[in-house]
Every structure is written in C-alpha cells, then in structure tokens.
Amino acid sequence: MTAPGAPGIRPSWTSSAKDIAGTAIGASRLWFTLGYGIVNEVYHPRVDLPQIRDLGFIVADGEGFWTEVKRNADYTLATAGPGIPAVQVVHRHPRFELALRIAPERDRDVLLIEAVLTGDPGLRLYVLLAPHLGGTGEGNRASVCRDRDRLLLCAEQGGHALALAAAEPATQGEAWARASAGFVGASDGWQDFAAHGAMRWEYAEAGPGNVALLGELRGTSAVLALSFASERDSAATLAFSALLQPFDAAWHRHVEAWEVWQAKNVDPGACQDEFREAAHVSAMVLRVHQDKTFLGAMVASLSIPWGSSTDDPGGYHLVWPRDLVESAGALLALGGWEEARNILRYLIATQLGDGRWAQNQWLGGKAHWTGIQLDEAAFPVLLASALAEADALGGIQAGDMVAKALRFIALHGPATDQDRWEETPGVNTFTLAAAIAALVCGAELLAPSERRDLLLLADDWNSRIEDWCLGADPALVAEHGASAYYVRAASPAVFAGRDGIRDRVPVRNHDGECLVPADTLISTDPLQLVRFGLRRADDPAILGTIRLIDALLRVETPSGPSWYRYNGDGYGEHEDGRPFDGTGRGRPWPLLTGERGQYELAAGRGEEARTLLRAMTRMGSRLGLLPEQVWEAEAIPEHFLHPGRPSGSAMPLVWAHAEFMKLAASLRLGRPIDRPEPVWLRYGGERPRVKRAHWTRRMPIGWIRAGQGLRLLLEEPASIRWQGGEARTAAGALGLHHADLPTEALAPGDRFTFAIGDEAECTIRIEAGEG
C-alpha cells in the first residue's frame, strides 16, 4: 500500500550542533555526524554529498507511552579515545537506557550501529530514518521490501540508493519485526506515534517526495547496517555483508586504524598536557573533512548552519579556497606534508582561467557561490611558498599557478569585491595583508626577471595601507581615545583621496540596505597585518585599533574572551534565539580568539596567548568540536543556547580547529607559525618607503608623493600621452604592460595629467611626504 500525504512537508536539514563527525581510515567512502545523541547527516560517496537527514530511535510500549530519544535530551557521550571517531552514546529515561555504539566499516560504504535497550521489559525499540538522497529531501522514494528473504528499509533517488538492514547480534539473523514508509508530516512513523501512541501504519512505499522510514525491532538489541550505493540491490549486498561479523570486530578495526593514525600524526610533545586531548580532536576533525576521491579537497564543515530551518543544498560542505589553505597550514604544523601537497595539487587543478578561484565550490570544481574574494587568489600562492621554503613541493610545478594568481591580484587588487567574510567590498586590511604577502612570496617562485616588478608593487601597496585604511571618526576618537585606527573596509574612493574614508560602505545581513561610514566600522581583520609581518605589534595604529576592537567587539563569556567579527554584524541568531534567516545578530567566533592569541604571541605575551588557547577549548562541544560561533547573551534553553557555548551556527568549523592547531604550534615556536618568512625578511613589521607608485584601472590613484615615479599597469598594450610626452607601454612581468611616467621631479601641489589611448584624461596630484 502506498502511503498518503504526498509529497510531505517542505524538507529541512537537522541541527548543525554536532556531537562528533567521523569517517573510517580505509577504503570506505562514507562520513557521518552525530547530534543530540543520534546519527545526523551521512555523506557518500564524497564529503560534500549528504544522503540522509538523520537516523534516530523511538522507545514505546505499544499502549500509549512513547518517546523519541533525541527529544529526551538526557544522554552521555564517549569515544574510544581522544580523537577517535568511534562513539558510545547512552540515552537515559526513568523507564529505560538505550546504549548505542556507532562506527563505520573500514572497507565498505556502511555505517554500523549497535543498539541495546535495557529497563522496562515491556518496551520496544523503533528506528526512524529520513533519507535526503542526492543532497535533498525532495523527490525521494522510500520502500519496505524483502530482499534475499530479509526485510529491508530502502530509499532511492536518481543515481543514489540506501538500504537499512538489521541483525540479531548472536545469530546475525533477521532483527526487523515490521516496517513502514511514509511522507514526512503526514504519514511518517513519527506522525503515527503522535496520533496513536503506537505503530499502527505499515505502508509499503512512499514517494516521490519528502519521505521517511520506520522499523520495529524484534528484540531489545540489534546491529543496524546503513549502506549506500548507486542502486538498491548493491546497497542491500553491502548491508548484508557488513552484518555477517560481530560488531566488536568492526569496532576494533576502526578504532585501531585511528589509533595508528593519531600516533603517526600527532606528536605528544607538540603541546602542553592540558591541550593534548584537544589537539587529537582537532587533528581528527582535519582528517575527517578530507575527501577520498578528490584528494586534497576539504569541506568547511560537515554541517549546515541552522540546518533545521533550511533546505539549503550547500551548507558548509563545500570547498572554500581560503579555509582550505588555512587548514593546510594546520596540517603542515602537524607534519602533514603530503596532505598539504595534495591540497596544492587540488588548488592548481581547480584554478580558473583568469587566475582566481571560485568563492566556494563543490569537490569537482563547479562553483556554488560566484563572488570574487581577492584573498582567495592569494592564499594558494602562500601555500606554494610555504612548501617551497621547506623544500617540500615534491615535484609540483607551481609556477604557472602562481603567475596566473598574481596577475589576477595585480590587475584586480588591492580592493576586493568581497572581504573574507564574503560580505563587504572595498579595501580590507586582511585581504591587503594576504595579497601583499602573496606578491612577495610568489615573486620568489617566478623567474628573476619578474621578481623586481612584483616586489615594487607589493612595496607600494604596503606603503599605502595607512593612506587607504586609517580612520579617525570624531565620535570614536573622543569616546575611546584612539587617534588612529584601521577600518574594516574602505571604499575604493580612498584611491583618489584620503577623504574617501568617510564614504559609506554596505553592511550585510540586515533588513533593507544598510550603509555606514567606513571609518565607523571596526573589525578584527587588521590583526593580520601583524601576523603576516607587515606591521609591528606595538605600531601606534595597531594599538589604536586594538583599543577599539576590545571596546566594541570583545565579549567575556563563561568560557573565556571572544570577539565579534565587526560592529553591526548581522550573521547569527536573533535576540530571541530564532535562527539566522538572512538577518540576525552576529555572535563571537572562537577562531577569532585564536587569531587574537597569535597577536598576543607576536606582542611577546605568550601566557596571554596560552590563556586564549585554553578559552577556545572551553567553547567546544562535549566531545571537543569547535563551533563557528558561541552564544554570549542570556541563556535560552528552549533553543539550546547557553552563554559561552556553541550557537546554532556550523559545528565543527574546520577553520576554527585549524586556528587551534596553529596557535598551539605557534606557542611552541614562539611566533605565529604561518608568518611568511619572505614577508618578514622584507619588511620586519615596518612600513616601507617607496620611490614608485602604481596606477591600474582597478586602482586609479589620485595622488602620489613628491619624488615618486608613476607606473601604469595595463592588461593590454596601449599608447600613453601626457603633458610634454608620449610613449607606448612595454611588456613586463606576468604578461602585463607598463609605462613609467616622469613624475619624480614634480613638487607638492603640482598636477600631472595623462591619457591612455583615446580614453578620458586622468590627473594625479603631487603631495608632500615620504614614501
């Protein structure tokens, strides 16, 4: 019989508050997460493709009593060891205990779950499964069928299929008593219990639509095998095969493989005892988020922020080039040279023709969001440089990638269409630091004939950071005494003149258009200038910025201090705890606690950095997963929001775990471990003086300092005219074309006018001051 209620309610994902994420060290192409003590999304055959919403349990007596264990919310968690994703869960209720052990098969695409119910002998155990095959809850088909004389719960969509089989532990024989398929919100198993207090429906199939499956177990213990393949019969074979062994055997194989991996990859002496367990967990998170087909690809998180309120197919199981390189830095801190090389190979393979990378992408390289972020063109260059500096490129020829990326940066920088938070356009200090560092580091990977021009461009941008990014809003200066500070993002109008710092810039995630003067917007981004060696930790502008950061963005939580991304942030839950829905209020980010620790270390305050690392560990889940954001307001228990604890944003966030690992390694080293050495050797934290200014169509500067020459950088050859002269551009570095104009002898107050071909004239003012 076909279930009624098609197509079911609109599908959504489940909570992003994960207890743990795991995979097998082996051939298995399956990843799983747990939340609220049950299995959440399971990914197959790639780490970017979730196939179910969740798999949970109902305990009932058939006479009206029933409870869904995830809603009971009284459970404990334990793993087989620090950083070992083999999980033991015990759900407690006055009438029963439900003990679960969950582990993937090492060499099959199967997740195994051992379930043991104890307590009231009149209780029965039921399994709920919500397929979301192909990464969506739409268009799924569910069925209950007999296959090779065994009952099987199945679902299919397109080229994806799953099977859920159950075995009695002692005999490995059939454990299902009966089962049903239904449409979510209408005829699914949960609705059956809600309406009748017992299982009354036994529908053979449901679909297409948002479907779910319910199975009743014969006894109080069983081993479940959830398998995935391209068709139902194949999934069934995998499930049946996996059940023909003691659960303990699969569990111990899985645990042993992870123990070997942890022993090989995490140095016990790499950090102090109090951080050792957290280091194992972070190492596990980094390993779990790597794909097994597209080697080197890592998704940002095996979660979907506020997933229970959205059916977004992307979530955070996408590749962000920035997050990927940040993670590569943590892998290098662990000694993961080959993993870092795989990341570089993947980045080279997915670089776009113009030299940049997609804002984010599916594992195969297909873009998901289409924004352009300049730092994401810079970070792959920094990874190539880090490997080259360690003589660890392993034969990778990275020169072409570097040249294309630097060409894009030179032509399109230093302003960016989006900052690292994927929101505000303009001139951003974090992006600038990454772009300048890429120019300096990348120059060493290119031919000597190209290096000088790239280094001079980097020097020019570095010398102008204060000209472009220093603010002095009278209200902020008066209230906080910071006479000079770096803004979050300046309008490109600052290229023409310093008064452009007052221009308004957009702030996203608010109702309607939200524009604020750039010099009133403060962020933590300027700390990257210190971390990358462009400015000293005690630089007056840095100190002024720190004063504002701590006045406007710092928040003390029960777990320790953390920081908002910027004032006016709208990316987070609403004040009443409702999930982010396009608007909200930004919350503190643990990774910013780690970034501040890097600044404190650069400032010579190692103990303060250690305190911040300790705070990061306290912001994690009960098994140590670090979230994207933590809640900092009054507790709202009905939304599971508690001060200093994870909010409903992504958890785990791989970037946060990478920050933890890098800060731990930096404490051992005594300086930020990812500070690019070529940048430090060139600048040593000091603003350079330069004799040549640069003009590009994306950076049409309106003034230069007296004594400076002026170089035009163009994508194509052109004729240049100016008062008293004319010239053709010459071919230069990266296939760009340049013309050097005679401005060195002009005095302050003079103006210099030039034109490119038949285009309108441009005028440059000469100002006093040293470059």
mmCIF file of C-alpha atoms in Angstrom, residues 505-516 568 570 574 581-584:
data_model
loop_
_atom_site.group_PDB
_atom_site.id
_atom_site.type_symbol
_atom_site.label_atom_id
_atom_site.label_comp_id
_atom_site.label_asym_id
_atom_site.label_seq_id
_atom_site.Cartn_x
_atom_site.Cartn_y
_atom_site.Cartn_z
ATOM 1 C CA VAL A 505 30.067 51.002 2.776
ATOM 2 C CA PRO A 506 27.411 48.275 2.955
ATOM 3 C CA VAL A 507 26.839 46.031 5.964
ATOM 4 C CA ARG A 508 25.085 42.812 5.013
ATOM 5 C CA ASN A 509 22.510 40.636 6.808
ATOM 6 C CA HIS A 510 20.195 43.484 7.740
ATOM 7 C CA ASP A 511 16.687 44.317 6.571
ATOM 8 C CA GLY A 512 16.926 46.609 3.591
ATOM 9 C CA GLU A 513 20.042 48.496 2.582
ATOM 10 C CA CYS A 514 22.403 49.234 5.447
ATOM 11 C CA LEU A 515 25.175 51.731 4.675
ATOM 12 C CA VAL A 516 27.545 53.168 7.288
ATOM 13 C CA GLY A 568 26.923 45.799 13.355
ATOM 14 C CA GLY A 570 24.035 40.527 11.450
ATOM 15 C CA HIS A 574 18.142 36.794 16.504
ATOM 16 C CA ASP A 581 17.252 33.712 8.342
ATOM 17 C CA GLY A 582 19.064 36.286 6.261
ATOM 18 C CA THR A 583 19.097 38.707 9.181
ATOM 19 C CA GLY A 584 20.088 38.362 12.806
#
